[in-house]
CSV table of C-alpha atoms in Angstrom, one decimal:
chain,number,residue,atom,x,y,z
A,1,MET,CA,-46.4,-29.9,-33.0
A,2,ALA,CA,-44.9,-27.0,-31.1
A,3,PHE,CA,-47.0,-27.1,-27.9
A,4,SER,CA,-46.1,-28.5,-24.5
A,5,LEU,CA,-48.6,-31.3,-24.2
A,6,ILE,CA,-46.4,-34.0,-25.5
A,7,GLY,CA,-46.3,-37.5,-23.9
A,8,ASP,CA,-47.4,-41.1,-24.4
A,9,ASP,CA,-51.0,-40.1,-24.4
A,10,THR,CA,-50.6,-37.6,-27.3
A,11,CYS,CA,-47.6,-38.6,-29.4
A,12,GLN,CA,-44.7,-40.9,-30.1
A,13,PHE,CA,-41.2,-39.7,-30.4
A,14,ILE,CA,-39.8,-41.7,-33.3
A,15,ALA,CA,-37.2,-41.1,-36.0
A,16,PRO,CA,-38.2,-41.5,-39.6
A,17,THR,CA,-37.3,-44.6,-41.5
A,18,PRO,CA,-35.0,-43.3,-44.2
A,19,LEU,CA,-35.6,-44.0,-47.9
A,20,PRO,CA,-32.8,-46.1,-49.4
A,21,ASP,CA,-30.8,-44.4,-52.1
A,22,PRO,CA,-32.9,-41.2,-52.2
A,23,TYR,CA,-32.9,-38.8,-55.1
A,24,TRP,CA,-34.5,-35.4,-55.8
A,25,ILE,CA,-37.7,-35.3,-57.9
A,26,ALA,CA,-38.7,-31.7,-57.2
A,27,VAL,CA,-38.3,-28.7,-54.9
A,28,SER,CA,-40.6,-25.7,-54.6
A,29,PRO,CA,-38.6,-22.5,-54.8
A,30,GLU,CA,-41.4,-20.5,-53.1
A,31,ALA,CA,-41.6,-23.0,-50.2
A,32,ALA,CA,-37.8,-23.1,-49.8
A,33,GLU,CA,-37.7,-19.4,-49.6
A,34,LEU,CA,-40.4,-19.5,-46.9
A,35,VAL,CA,-38.2,-21.5,-44.6
A,36,GLY,CA,-34.9,-19.9,-45.6
A,37,ILE,CA,-33.4,-22.8,-47.7
A,38,SER,CA,-31.1,-21.5,-50.4
A,39,LEU,CA,-31.3,-23.1,-53.8
A,40,ASP,CA,-28.7,-23.5,-56.5
A,41,SER,CA,-29.1,-22.9,-60.3
A,42,ASN,CA,-30.8,-26.3,-60.6
A,43,GLN,CA,-33.4,-25.2,-58.0
A,44,LEU,CA,-32.1,-27.7,-55.5
A,45,PRO,CA,-30.8,-26.9,-52.0
A,46,GLN,CA,-27.2,-25.7,-52.0
A,47,ASP,CA,-26.6,-27.6,-48.8
A,48,PRO,CA,-26.3,-31.3,-50.0
A,49,ASP,CA,-27.4,-32.6,-46.5
A,50,TRP,CA,-31.0,-31.5,-47.2
A,51,LEU,CA,-31.5,-34.6,-49.5
A,52,ALA,CA,-30.7,-36.9,-46.6
A,53,ILE,CA,-32.8,-34.8,-44.1
A,54,LEU,CA,-35.9,-34.7,-46.3
A,55,ALA,CA,-35.5,-38.4,-47.1
A,56,GLY,CA,-35.7,-39.1,-43.3
A,57,ASN,CA,-32.1,-40.0,-42.5
A,58,PRO,CA,-32.0,-39.8,-38.7
A,59,ALA,CA,-28.3,-39.4,-38.5
A,60,GLU,CA,-28.5,-36.1,-40.5
A,61,LEU,CA,-31.6,-35.1,-38.5
A,62,GLY,CA,-29.7,-35.4,-35.3
A,63,GLN,CA,-27.1,-32.9,-36.4
A,64,ARG,CA,-29.7,-30.3,-37.2
A,65,LEU,CA,-32.5,-28.6,-35.2
A,66,PHE,CA,-34.7,-31.7,-35.4
A,67,SER,CA,-33.7,-33.6,-32.3
A,68,LYS,CA,-37.2,-35.0,-31.4
A,69,PRO,CA,-39.2,-36.1,-34.4
A,70,MET,CA,-42.7,-37.2,-33.5
A,71,ALA,CA,-45.9,-38.7,-34.7
A,72,THR,CA,-49.1,-37.5,-33.0
A,73,ALA,CA,-52.3,-39.2,-32.0
A,74,TYR,CA,-55.7,-38.0,-33.2
A,75,SER,CA,-59.1,-39.5,-33.8
A,76,GLY,CA,-62.0,-38.7,-36.1
A,77,HIS,CA,-65.1,-39.4,-38.1
A,78,GLN,CA,-64.5,-41.1,-41.4
A,79,PHE,CA,-67.3,-41.0,-44.0
A,80,GLY,CA,-69.7,-40.0,-41.2
A,81,HIS,CA,-68.8,-42.8,-38.8
A,82,TRP,CA,-66.7,-42.6,-35.6
A,83,ALA,CA,-63.4,-44.3,-36.4
A,84,GLY,CA,-61.7,-44.0,-33.0
A,85,GLN,CA,-58.0,-43.5,-32.7
A,86,LEU,CA,-56.1,-42.7,-35.9
A,87,GLY,CA,-53.0,-40.6,-35.9
A,88,ASP,CA,-49.9,-40.0,-38.0
A,89,GLY,CA,-49.5,-43.4,-39.5
A,90,ARG,CA,-46.9,-42.3,-42.0
A,91,ALA,CA,-46.2,-38.7,-41.3
A,92,ILE,CA,-43.5,-37.6,-38.9
A,93,LEU,CA,-43.1,-34.1,-37.7
A,94,LEU,CA,-39.4,-33.0,-37.6
A,95,GLY,CA,-39.7,-29.6,-35.9
A,96,GLU,CA,-39.9,-25.9,-36.9
A,97,LEU,CA,-38.1,-23.8,-39.5
A,98,ASN,CA,-38.9,-20.1,-39.7
A,99,HIS,CA,-42.2,-20.6,-37.8
A,100,GLN,CA,-43.2,-23.4,-40.1
A,101,GLU,CA,-43.6,-27.0,-39.0
A,102,LEU,CA,-41.8,-29.4,-41.2
A,103,GLN,CA,-43.4,-32.8,-41.7
A,104,LEU,CA,-42.3,-35.8,-43.8
A,105,LYS,CA,-45.2,-37.7,-45.3
A,106,GLY,CA,-44.3,-41.3,-46.2
A,107,ALA,CA,-41.5,-41.4,-43.5
A,108,GLY,CA,-42.1,-44.9,-42.2
A,109,MET,CA,-44.2,-46.8,-39.6
A,110,THR,CA,-45.3,-45.3,-36.3
A,111,ARG,CA,-47.5,-46.7,-33.5
A,112,TYR,CA,-50.5,-45.2,-35.4
A,113,SER,CA,-49.8,-47.0,-38.7
A,114,ARG,CA,-52.4,-49.7,-37.8
A,115,MET,CA,-52.1,-52.2,-40.8
A,116,GLY,CA,-50.2,-49.7,-43.0
A,117,ASP,CA,-46.5,-49.7,-44.0
A,118,GLY,CA,-45.9,-46.1,-43.2
A,119,ARG,CA,-44.9,-45.3,-46.8
A,120,ALA,CA,-46.4,-43.1,-49.5
A,121,VAL,CA,-46.2,-44.0,-53.2
A,122,LEU,CA,-44.7,-41.9,-56.0
A,123,ARG,CA,-48.0,-41.2,-57.8
A,124,SER,CA,-49.9,-39.8,-54.7
A,125,SER,CA,-46.8,-37.9,-53.6
A,126,ILE,CA,-46.5,-36.1,-56.9
A,127,ARG,CA,-50.2,-35.2,-56.7
A,128,GLU,CA,-49.8,-33.8,-53.2
A,129,PHE,CA,-46.6,-31.9,-54.0
A,130,LEU,CA,-48.1,-30.3,-57.1
A,131,CYS,CA,-51.5,-29.5,-55.7
A,132,SER,CA,-50.3,-28.0,-52.4
A,133,GLU,CA,-48.2,-25.4,-54.3
A,134,ALA,CA,-50.9,-24.9,-57.0
A,135,MET,CA,-53.5,-24.1,-54.3
A,136,HIS,CA,-51.2,-21.6,-52.6
A,137,ALA,CA,-50.6,-19.9,-56.0
A,138,LEU,CA,-54.4,-19.7,-56.4
A,139,GLY,CA,-54.6,-17.8,-53.1
A,140,ILE,CA,-56.3,-20.7,-51.2
A,141,PRO,CA,-55.3,-21.5,-47.6
A,142,THR,CA,-53.3,-24.6,-47.7
A,143,THR,CA,-50.4,-26.6,-46.3
A,144,ARG,CA,-47.3,-26.2,-48.4
A,145,ALA,CA,-45.0,-28.7,-50.1
A,146,LEU,CA,-41.3,-28.1,-49.8
A,147,SER,CA,-39.9,-31.1,-51.7
A,148,LEU,CA,-40.4,-34.4,-53.3
A,149,VAL,CA,-37.8,-37.2,-52.8
A,150,GLY,CA,-38.0,-40.5,-54.5
A,151,SER,CA,-36.5,-44.0,-54.1
A,152,LYS,CA,-36.6,-47.3,-55.8
A,153,GLN,CA,-37.9,-49.0,-52.7
A,154,ALA,CA,-40.8,-51.2,-53.6
A,155,VAL,CA,-44.2,-50.5,-52.0
A,156,ARG,CA,-47.3,-52.7,-52.6
A,157,ARG,CA,-50.7,-51.1,-53.1
A,158,GLU,CA,-53.1,-52.5,-55.8
A,159,THR,CA,-49.8,-53.2,-57.7
A,160,MET,CA,-46.1,-52.8,-56.9
A,161,GLU,CA,-45.1,-49.2,-56.9
A,162,THR,CA,-42.1,-47.2,-55.7
A,163,ALA,CA,-41.9,-45.0,-52.6
A,164,ALA,CA,-41.5,-41.3,-52.2
A,165,VAL,CA,-41.5,-38.7,-49.4
A,166,CYS,CA,-43.3,-35.4,-49.7
A,167,SER,CA,-42.1,-32.8,-47.1
A,168,ARG,CA,-44.9,-30.6,-46.0
A,169,LEU,CA,-45.0,-27.2,-44.3
A,170,ALA,CA,-47.7,-25.5,-42.2
A,171,PRO,CA,-47.8,-23.0,-39.2
A,172,SER,CA,-49.4,-26.0,-37.5
A,173,PHE,CA,-50.6,-29.4,-38.4
A,174,ILE,CA,-53.2,-29.5,-35.6
A,175,ARG,CA,-56.4,-31.1,-36.8
A,176,ILE,CA,-60.0,-31.2,-35.6
A,177,GLY,CA,-59.1,-34.8,-35.0
A,178,HIS,CA,-56.7,-33.8,-32.2
A,179,PHE,CA,-59.6,-32.2,-30.3
A,180,GLU,CA,-61.8,-35.2,-30.9
A,181,HIS,CA,-59.1,-37.6,-29.6
A,182,TYR,CA,-58.5,-35.7,-26.4
A,183,ALA,CA,-62.2,-35.3,-25.7
A,184,ALA,CA,-63.1,-38.9,-26.5
A,185,ASN,CA,-60.4,-40.1,-24.1
A,186,GLY,CA,-61.3,-37.8,-21.3
A,187,LEU,CA,-58.0,-36.0,-21.6
A,188,HIS,CA,-59.5,-32.6,-20.6
A,189,VAL,CA,-56.2,-31.1,-19.3
A,190,ARG,CA,-54.6,-32.0,-22.7
A,191,LEU,CA,-57.7,-30.5,-24.4
A,192,GLN,CA,-57.3,-27.3,-22.4
A,193,GLU,CA,-53.6,-27.1,-23.2
A,194,LEU,CA,-54.2,-27.6,-26.9
A,195,ALA,CA,-56.8,-24.8,-27.0
A,196,ALA,CA,-54.5,-22.5,-25.0
A,197,TYR,CA,-51.6,-23.2,-27.4
A,198,LEU,CA,-53.8,-22.4,-30.4
A,199,ILE,CA,-55.0,-19.2,-28.9
A,200,GLU,CA,-51.5,-18.1,-27.9
A,201,ALA,CA,-49.8,-19.0,-31.2
A,202,HIS,CA,-52.5,-18.7,-33.9
A,203,TYR,CA,-55.6,-17.0,-32.6
A,204,PRO,CA,-54.3,-14.2,-30.3
A,205,GLU,CA,-57.5,-12.2,-30.9
A,206,CYS,CA,-59.4,-14.7,-28.8
A,207,LYS,CA,-57.4,-13.8,-25.7
A,208,SER,CA,-59.3,-10.6,-25.1
A,209,SER,CA,-62.7,-12.5,-25.0
A,210,ASN,CA,-64.5,-13.2,-21.8
A,211,THR,CA,-65.0,-16.7,-23.2
A,212,PRO,CA,-61.8,-17.5,-25.1
A,213,TYR,CA,-62.6,-21.1,-25.8
A,214,LEU,CA,-65.9,-20.2,-27.4
A,215,ALA,CA,-64.2,-17.5,-29.4
A,216,LEU,CA,-61.6,-20.1,-30.5
A,217,PHE,CA,-64.4,-22.3,-31.8
A,218,LYS,CA,-66.0,-19.5,-33.7
A,219,ALA,CA,-62.7,-18.5,-35.2
A,220,ILE,CA,-61.8,-22.0,-36.4
A,221,SER,CA,-65.3,-22.4,-37.8
A,222,ALA,CA,-65.1,-19.1,-39.7
A,223,ARG,CA,-61.7,-19.9,-41.2
A,224,ASN,CA,-62.9,-23.3,-42.5
A,225,ALA,CA,-66.1,-21.7,-43.8
A,226,LYS,CA,-64.0,-19.3,-45.9
A,227,CYS,CA,-61.6,-22.1,-47.0
A,228,VAL,CA,-64.4,-24.3,-48.4
A,229,ALA,CA,-65.9,-21.2,-50.2
A,230,HIS,CA,-62.5,-20.8,-51.9
A,231,TRP,CA,-62.7,-24.5,-53.0
A,232,GLN,CA,-66.1,-24.0,-54.5
A,233,ALA,CA,-64.9,-20.9,-56.4
A,234,VAL,CA,-62.2,-22.8,-58.3
A,235,GLY,CA,-64.1,-26.0,-58.6
A,236,PHE,CA,-61.8,-28.0,-56.2
A,237,CYS,CA,-63.1,-31.3,-54.8
A,238,HIS,CA,-61.2,-32.5,-51.7
A,239,GLY,CA,-62.5,-36.1,-51.9
A,240,VAL,CA,-62.0,-37.2,-48.2
A,241,LEU,CA,-63.5,-34.5,-45.9
A,242,ASN,CA,-63.2,-36.7,-42.8
A,243,SER,CA,-63.0,-34.7,-39.6
A,244,ASP,CA,-59.4,-35.9,-39.0
A,245,ASN,CA,-58.5,-34.3,-42.4
A,246,ILE,CA,-59.7,-30.8,-41.3
A,247,SER,CA,-57.1,-28.2,-40.2
A,248,ALA,CA,-57.6,-26.3,-37.0
A,249,LEU,CA,-56.1,-23.3,-38.9
A,250,GLY,CA,-58.6,-23.5,-41.8
A,251,LEU,CA,-56.0,-24.8,-44.2
A,252,THR,CA,-56.5,-27.3,-47.1
A,253,MET,CA,-54.6,-30.4,-46.0
A,254,ASP,CA,-54.3,-34.2,-46.7
A,255,TYR,CA,-54.4,-34.2,-50.5
A,256,GLY,CA,-55.7,-37.6,-51.5
A,257,PRO,CA,-58.2,-38.4,-54.2
A,258,PHE,CA,-58.8,-34.7,-55.0
A,259,GLY,CA,-59.7,-33.2,-58.3
A,260,PHE,CA,-60.7,-30.0,-60.0
A,261,LEU,CA,-63.9,-29.9,-62.1
A,262,ASP,CA,-63.3,-30.1,-65.8
A,263,HIS,CA,-66.7,-30.4,-67.3
A,264,THR,CA,-69.0,-28.8,-64.8
A,265,ALA,CA,-71.0,-31.3,-62.8
A,266,LEU,CA,-72.2,-29.8,-59.5
A,267,ASP,CA,-72.7,-33.4,-58.1
A,268,HIS,CA,-69.2,-34.5,-59.2
A,269,ILE,CA,-67.6,-37.2,-57.0
A,270,CYS,CA,-63.8,-37.3,-57.4
A,271,ASN,CA,-63.2,-40.2,-55.0
A,272,HIS,CA,-64.5,-43.5,-56.4
A,273,THR,CA,-64.4,-45.0,-52.8
A,274,ASP,CA,-67.1,-42.5,-52.0
A,275,SER,CA,-69.9,-44.5,-53.6
A,276,GLY,CA,-72.6,-42.5,-51.8
A,277,GLY,CA,-71.3,-39.2,-52.9
A,278,ARG,CA,-70.9,-37.9,-49.3
A,279,TYR,CA,-68.1,-35.6,-50.4
A,280,ALA,CA,-69.3,-34.6,-53.8
A,281,TYR,CA,-68.5,-31.0,-54.9
A,282,HIS,CA,-71.9,-29.5,-54.1
A,283,ARG,CA,-72.0,-31.1,-50.6
A,284,GLN,CA,-68.6,-29.9,-49.5
A,285,PRO,CA,-69.9,-26.8,-47.6
A,286,LYS,CA,-72.5,-28.9,-45.7
A,287,ILE,CA,-69.9,-31.5,-44.8
A,288,MET,CA,-67.5,-28.8,-43.6
A,289,HIS,CA,-70.3,-27.5,-41.4
A,290,TRP,CA,-70.8,-31.1,-40.1
A,291,ASN,CA,-67.1,-31.3,-39.3
A,292,MET,CA,-67.4,-28.1,-37.3
A,293,ALA,CA,-70.2,-29.8,-35.3
A,294,CYS,CA,-67.7,-32.5,-34.5
A,295,LEU,CA,-65.3,-29.9,-33.2
A,296,ALA,CA,-68.1,-28.3,-31.2
A,297,ASN,CA,-68.9,-31.6,-29.6
A,298,ALA,CA,-65.2,-32.1,-28.7
A,299,MET,CA,-65.0,-28.5,-27.2
A,300,VAL,CA,-68.0,-28.9,-24.8
A,301,PRO,CA,-65.7,-29.6,-21.8
A,302,LEU,CA,-63.8,-26.4,-22.5
A,303,VAL,CA,-66.9,-24.2,-22.7
A,304,GLU,CA,-68.2,-25.9,-19.5
A,305,MET,CA,-65.0,-24.7,-17.8
A,306,GLU,CA,-65.4,-21.1,-18.8
A,307,SER,CA,-69.2,-20.9,-18.6
A,308,PRO,CA,-70.1,-22.9,-15.4
A,309,GLY,CA,-73.8,-23.4,-14.8
A,310,GLN,CA,-74.7,-22.9,-18.5
A,311,ASP,CA,-75.6,-25.4,-21.2
A,312,ALA,CA,-72.3,-25.6,-23.0
A,313,ALA,CA,-73.7,-27.8,-25.8
A,314,GLU,CA,-76.5,-25.2,-26.5
A,315,ILE,CA,-73.9,-22.4,-26.5
A,316,LEU,CA,-71.8,-24.2,-29.1
A,317,ARG,CA,-74.9,-25.1,-31.2
A,318,ALA,CA,-75.7,-21.4,-31.3
A,319,ALA,CA,-72.2,-20.6,-32.4
A,320,LEU,CA,-72.3,-23.3,-35.0
A,321,SER,CA,-75.2,-21.5,-36.7
A,322,ASP,CA,-72.7,-18.8,-37.7
A,323,PHE,CA,-71.1,-21.1,-40.2
A,324,PRO,CA,-73.7,-20.9,-43.1
A,325,PRO,CA,-73.8,-17.1,-43.2
A,326,GLU,CA,-69.9,-16.9,-43.0
A,327,TYR,CA,-69.7,-19.4,-45.9
A,328,GLU,CA,-72.4,-17.7,-48.0
A,329,ALA,CA,-70.8,-14.2,-47.5
A,330,LYS,CA,-67.4,-15.4,-48.6
A,331,TRP,CA,-68.8,-17.5,-51.5
A,332,LEU,CA,-70.8,-14.5,-52.8
A,333,THR,CA,-67.8,-12.2,-52.6
A,334,LEU,CA,-65.6,-14.7,-54.5
A,335,PHE,CA,-68.1,-15.3,-57.2
A,336,ARG,CA,-68.9,-11.7,-57.6
A,337,GLY,CA,-65.2,-11.2,-58.2
A,338,LYS,CA,-65.3,-14.0,-60.8
A,339,LEU,CA,-68.0,-12.2,-62.7
A,340,GLY,CA,-66.2,-8.8,-62.4
A,341,LEU,CA,-69.0,-7.3,-60.2
A,342,GLN,CA,-67.7,-4.6,-57.7
A,343,ILE,CA,-71.0,-3.4,-56.3
A,344,ASP,CA,-73.5,-5.5,-54.4
A,345,THR,CA,-77.0,-5.9,-55.7
A,346,PRO,CA,-79.8,-8.2,-54.3
A,347,ASP,CA,-80.0,-10.2,-57.5
A,348,ASP,CA,-76.4,-11.2,-57.8
A,349,MET,CA,-76.9,-14.6,-56.1
A,350,ASP,CA,-79.6,-15.5,-58.6
A,351,LEU,CA,-77.3,-14.5,-61.5
A,352,ILE,CA,-74.4,-16.5,-60.2
A,353,GLU,CA,-76.5,-19.6,-59.5
A,354,ALA,CA,-78.2,-19.4,-62.9
A,355,LEU,CA,-74.7,-19.4,-64.5
A,356,LEU,CA,-73.6,-22.5,-62.5
A,357,GLN,CA,-76.8,-24.3,-63.5
A,358,LEU,CA,-76.2,-23.3,-67.1
A,359,MET,CA,-72.7,-24.6,-67.0
A,360,HIS,CA,-73.9,-27.8,-65.3
A,361,ALA,CA,-76.6,-28.5,-67.8
A,362,ASN,CA,-74.2,-28.0,-70.7
A,363,GLN,CA,-71.1,-29.6,-69.1
A,364,ALA,CA,-69.1,-26.5,-69.8
A,365,ASP,CA,-65.5,-26.5,-68.6
A,366,PHE,CA,-65.6,-24.8,-65.2
A,367,THR,CA,-62.3,-23.0,-65.4
A,368,ASN,CA,-62.4,-21.9,-69.0
A,369,ALA,CA,-66.0,-20.8,-68.9
A,370,PHE,CA,-65.2,-18.3,-66.1
A,371,ARG,CA,-61.8,-17.3,-67.6
A,372,SER,CA,-63.3,-16.5,-71.0
A,373,LEU,CA,-66.2,-14.5,-69.4
A,374,SER,CA,-63.8,-11.6,-69.1
A,375,LYS,CA,-64.0,-11.1,-72.9
A,376,VAL,CA,-67.7,-10.3,-72.8
A,377,GLN,CA,-68.3,-6.6,-73.3
A,378,LYS,CA,-71.1,-4.4,-71.9
A,379,LYS,CA,-72.5,-3.2,-75.2
A,380,ASP,CA,-71.4,-5.8,-77.8
A,381,ALA,CA,-74.3,-8.3,-78.1
A,382,HIS,CA,-72.1,-10.8,-80.0
A,383,SER,CA,-69.8,-13.0,-78.0
A,384,ASN,CA,-67.9,-16.2,-78.7
A,385,TRP,CA,-68.5,-17.2,-75.0
A,386,ARG,CA,-71.8,-18.8,-76.0
A,387,ASP,CA,-70.0,-21.3,-78.2
A,388,GLN,CA,-69.0,-23.3,-75.1
A,389,PHE,CA,-72.6,-24.3,-74.6
A,390,LEU,CA,-74.8,-26.7,-76.5
A,391,ASP,CA,-77.8,-24.7,-75.6
A,392,ARG,CA,-76.9,-21.4,-77.3
A,393,ASP,CA,-80.3,-19.8,-76.7
A,394,ALA,CA,-79.9,-20.4,-72.9
A,395,ALA,CA,-76.4,-19.0,-73.0
A,396,ASP,CA,-77.6,-15.9,-74.9
A,397,ALA,CA,-80.4,-15.4,-72.4
A,398,TRP,CA,-78.0,-15.5,-69.5
A,399,LEU,CA,-75.5,-13.2,-71.3
A,400,SER,CA,-78.4,-10.7,-71.8
A,401,GLN,CA,-79.0,-10.7,-68.0
A,402,TYR,CA,-75.2,-10.4,-67.4
A,403,ARG,CA,-74.8,-7.4,-69.7
A,404,THR,CA,-77.8,-5.7,-68.1
A,405,ARG,CA,-76.1,-6.2,-64.7
A,406,LEU,CA,-72.8,-4.8,-66.0
A,407,GLN,CA,-74.5,-1.5,-66.9
A,408,GLN,CA,-74.5,-0.8,-63.1
A,409,GLU,CA,-70.8,-1.1,-62.9
A,410,SER,CA,-68.7,2.0,-63.5
A,411,ASN,CA,-65.4,0.4,-64.6
A,412,SER,CA,-64.5,-0.1,-68.3
A,413,ASP,CA,-64.5,-3.5,-70.1
A,414,ALA,CA,-60.7,-3.5,-70.0
A,415,GLU,CA,-60.6,-2.7,-66.3
A,416,ARG,CA,-63.1,-5.4,-65.5
A,417,ALA,CA,-61.3,-8.0,-67.7
A,418,ALA,CA,-58.0,-7.3,-65.9
A,419,GLN,CA,-59.7,-7.7,-62.5
A,420,MET,CA,-61.4,-10.9,-63.5
A,421,ASN,CA,-58.2,-12.4,-64.9
A,422,CYS,CA,-56.6,-12.0,-61.5
A,423,VAL,CA,-59.2,-14.2,-59.8
A,424,ASN,CA,-60.2,-16.6,-62.6
A,425,PRO,CA,-57.2,-18.9,-63.2
A,426,LYS,CA,-56.1,-20.0,-66.7
A,427,PHE,CA,-54.2,-23.0,-65.3
A,428,ILE,CA,-55.3,-25.6,-62.7
A,429,LEU,CA,-53.9,-29.0,-61.8
A,430,ARG,CA,-56.2,-31.0,-64.1
A,431,ASN,CA,-56.1,-34.8,-63.4
A,432,HIS,CA,-54.9,-35.7,-66.9
A,433,LEU,CA,-52.0,-33.3,-66.5
A,434,ALA,CA,-51.0,-34.8,-63.2
A,435,GLN,CA,-51.4,-38.3,-64.7
A,436,ARG,CA,-49.1,-37.5,-67.5
A,437,ALA,CA,-46.5,-36.2,-65.1
A,438,ILE,CA,-46.9,-39.4,-63.0
A,439,GLU,CA,-46.5,-41.8,-65.9
A,440,ASN,CA,-43.3,-40.0,-67.0
A,441,ALA,CA,-41.9,-40.0,-63.5
A,442,GLN,CA,-42.5,-43.7,-63.2
A,443,GLN,CA,-40.1,-43.9,-66.1
A,444,ASP,CA,-37.6,-41.7,-64.2
A,445,ASP,CA,-38.4,-38.6,-66.2
A,446,PHE,CA,-39.3,-35.8,-63.8
A,447,THR,CA,-39.3,-33.0,-66.4
A,448,GLU,CA,-43.1,-32.8,-66.5
A,449,VAL,CA,-43.4,-32.7,-62.7
A,450,ASN,CA,-41.1,-29.7,-62.6
A,451,ARG,CA,-42.7,-28.0,-65.7
A,452,LEU,CA,-46.2,-28.3,-64.2
A,453,GLN,CA,-44.9,-26.9,-60.9
A,454,ARG,CA,-43.6,-23.8,-62.7
A,455,ILE,CA,-46.8,-23.3,-64.8
A,456,LEU,CA,-49.1,-23.7,-61.8
A,457,SER,CA,-47.1,-21.3,-59.7
A,458,ARG,CA,-48.4,-18.5,-62.1
A,459,PRO,CA,-52.0,-19.7,-62.6
A,460,PHE,CA,-53.5,-16.3,-63.6
A,461,GLU,CA,-50.9,-15.4,-66.3
A,462,ASP,CA,-51.3,-16.2,-70.0
A,463,GLN,CA,-47.9,-17.9,-70.3
A,464,PRO,CA,-47.6,-18.1,-74.1
A,465,GLY,CA,-46.4,-21.4,-75.4
A,466,PHE,CA,-48.2,-23.4,-72.7
A,467,GLU,CA,-51.8,-23.0,-73.9
A,468,GLN,CA,-52.3,-26.7,-74.1
A,469,TYR,CA,-52.0,-26.9,-70.3
A,470,ALA,CA,-55.2,-24.8,-70.1
A,471,LEU,CA,-57.3,-27.1,-72.2
A,472,ALA,CA,-59.9,-29.5,-70.9
A,473,PRO,CA,-59.1,-33.2,-71.3
A,474,LEU,CA,-60.1,-35.0,-74.4
A,475,PRO,CA,-62.5,-37.9,-73.8
A,476,ASP,CA,-59.7,-40.5,-73.7
A,477,GLU,CA,-57.7,-38.3,-71.3
A,478,VAL,CA,-60.3,-38.1,-68.5
A,479,VAL,CA,-59.0,-39.6,-65.2
A,480,THR,CA,-61.8,-41.0,-63.0
A,481,ASP,CA,-60.1,-43.8,-61.0
A,482,LEU,CA,-59.0,-41.9,-57.9
A,483,SER,CA,-59.3,-43.5,-54.5
A,484,CYS,CA,-57.9,-43.3,-51.0
A,485,SER,CA,-55.1,-45.7,-51.8
A,486,SER,CA,-51.7,-44.0,-51.6
């Protein structure tokens, strides 16, 4: 965390605990390029020291730029309840490369590990590596994954598994939980320094405001509103939208029991630990709004400083009301694009929501239903698109409304199809694909991990020969047992 408020009340300087006998599993070429790491013909770093560095070897770290690795303290609300102090219990921040913070997840115990062992297991590390880079390729704000390093070190979860370290990149890993931690502990100077750093480094537009802290709150809220709109547009379910898992930069972070919708279920719950469905797909926007309320509560002391004599809580409540229209505007823009609509009409919201309800009622595949919609033509009444729905009459009725709406657009069918195929992916990280890669990797075969990474780096291209990776899972391939255990 590249800001000056470092000390015993905010972080612990601690070296990673290295993985014994580490080996490469995968490296993201795009992420490596982002931080200036050259790769060889095998898509591995040319400098052999990077394996030891990204496995957490402190001797190698000391010879590089990473002289003061640290774990940070934060607090937060988990499943709607105040959890108190949390922190980087298994993630250690090494430092910066090319304006990107480099963090090792699964790097060993810290003072914030509580009852944990500080490690991450292979299966969850594969999922985080693949999804971080897949989300980036989809154009969704996210932390990045540079590499995945494995080891035969045994780790106990529900069963005995092996350890891995996923190296993560972000302009900053500051969370809403950092604000909550400083506010809850009365660390108002730290809170002020944290906000000042964010404004200087990541929200410079706030500096010109007469109330920069309020402007910062509005900017963080707006970014997260847009981020969750992106999730809804691709059918992504985060699974654990606790306030400590929310980025202050509006990035998707902390990939745990996530999942993309296969058969459309608007109330889908991807995390079986979430028995009440708090973080179900259709509730994600409201939960993100709730998390922004947690941020607002933590920022009350800051707004009091810059607006003395005024009701800071009321000022922030008013600012919080900007979240729903920010989200709705972005959601509508994204879904208009998915339907190939370039002009705005008052009935577009109804048309989109009718489609989502149709897909939900018929359990149509979320990704494929949108992708194949580009083949519908303005004047041709026949379309195979209807064959994805059990209720063909309902599908035909919606198609009739859609074609009527398309008459208002000036572009050709071919132009519209090209535009739609740039925003409706053909390939997503489906759980059954990730599970297949994990099972192979547990047998020391990492071919599928690397193949998936390559396919998902080009989600909007047809990629002949890999059509099976675009298919919905068969009934016996559906993966439902995802939890917070990693």
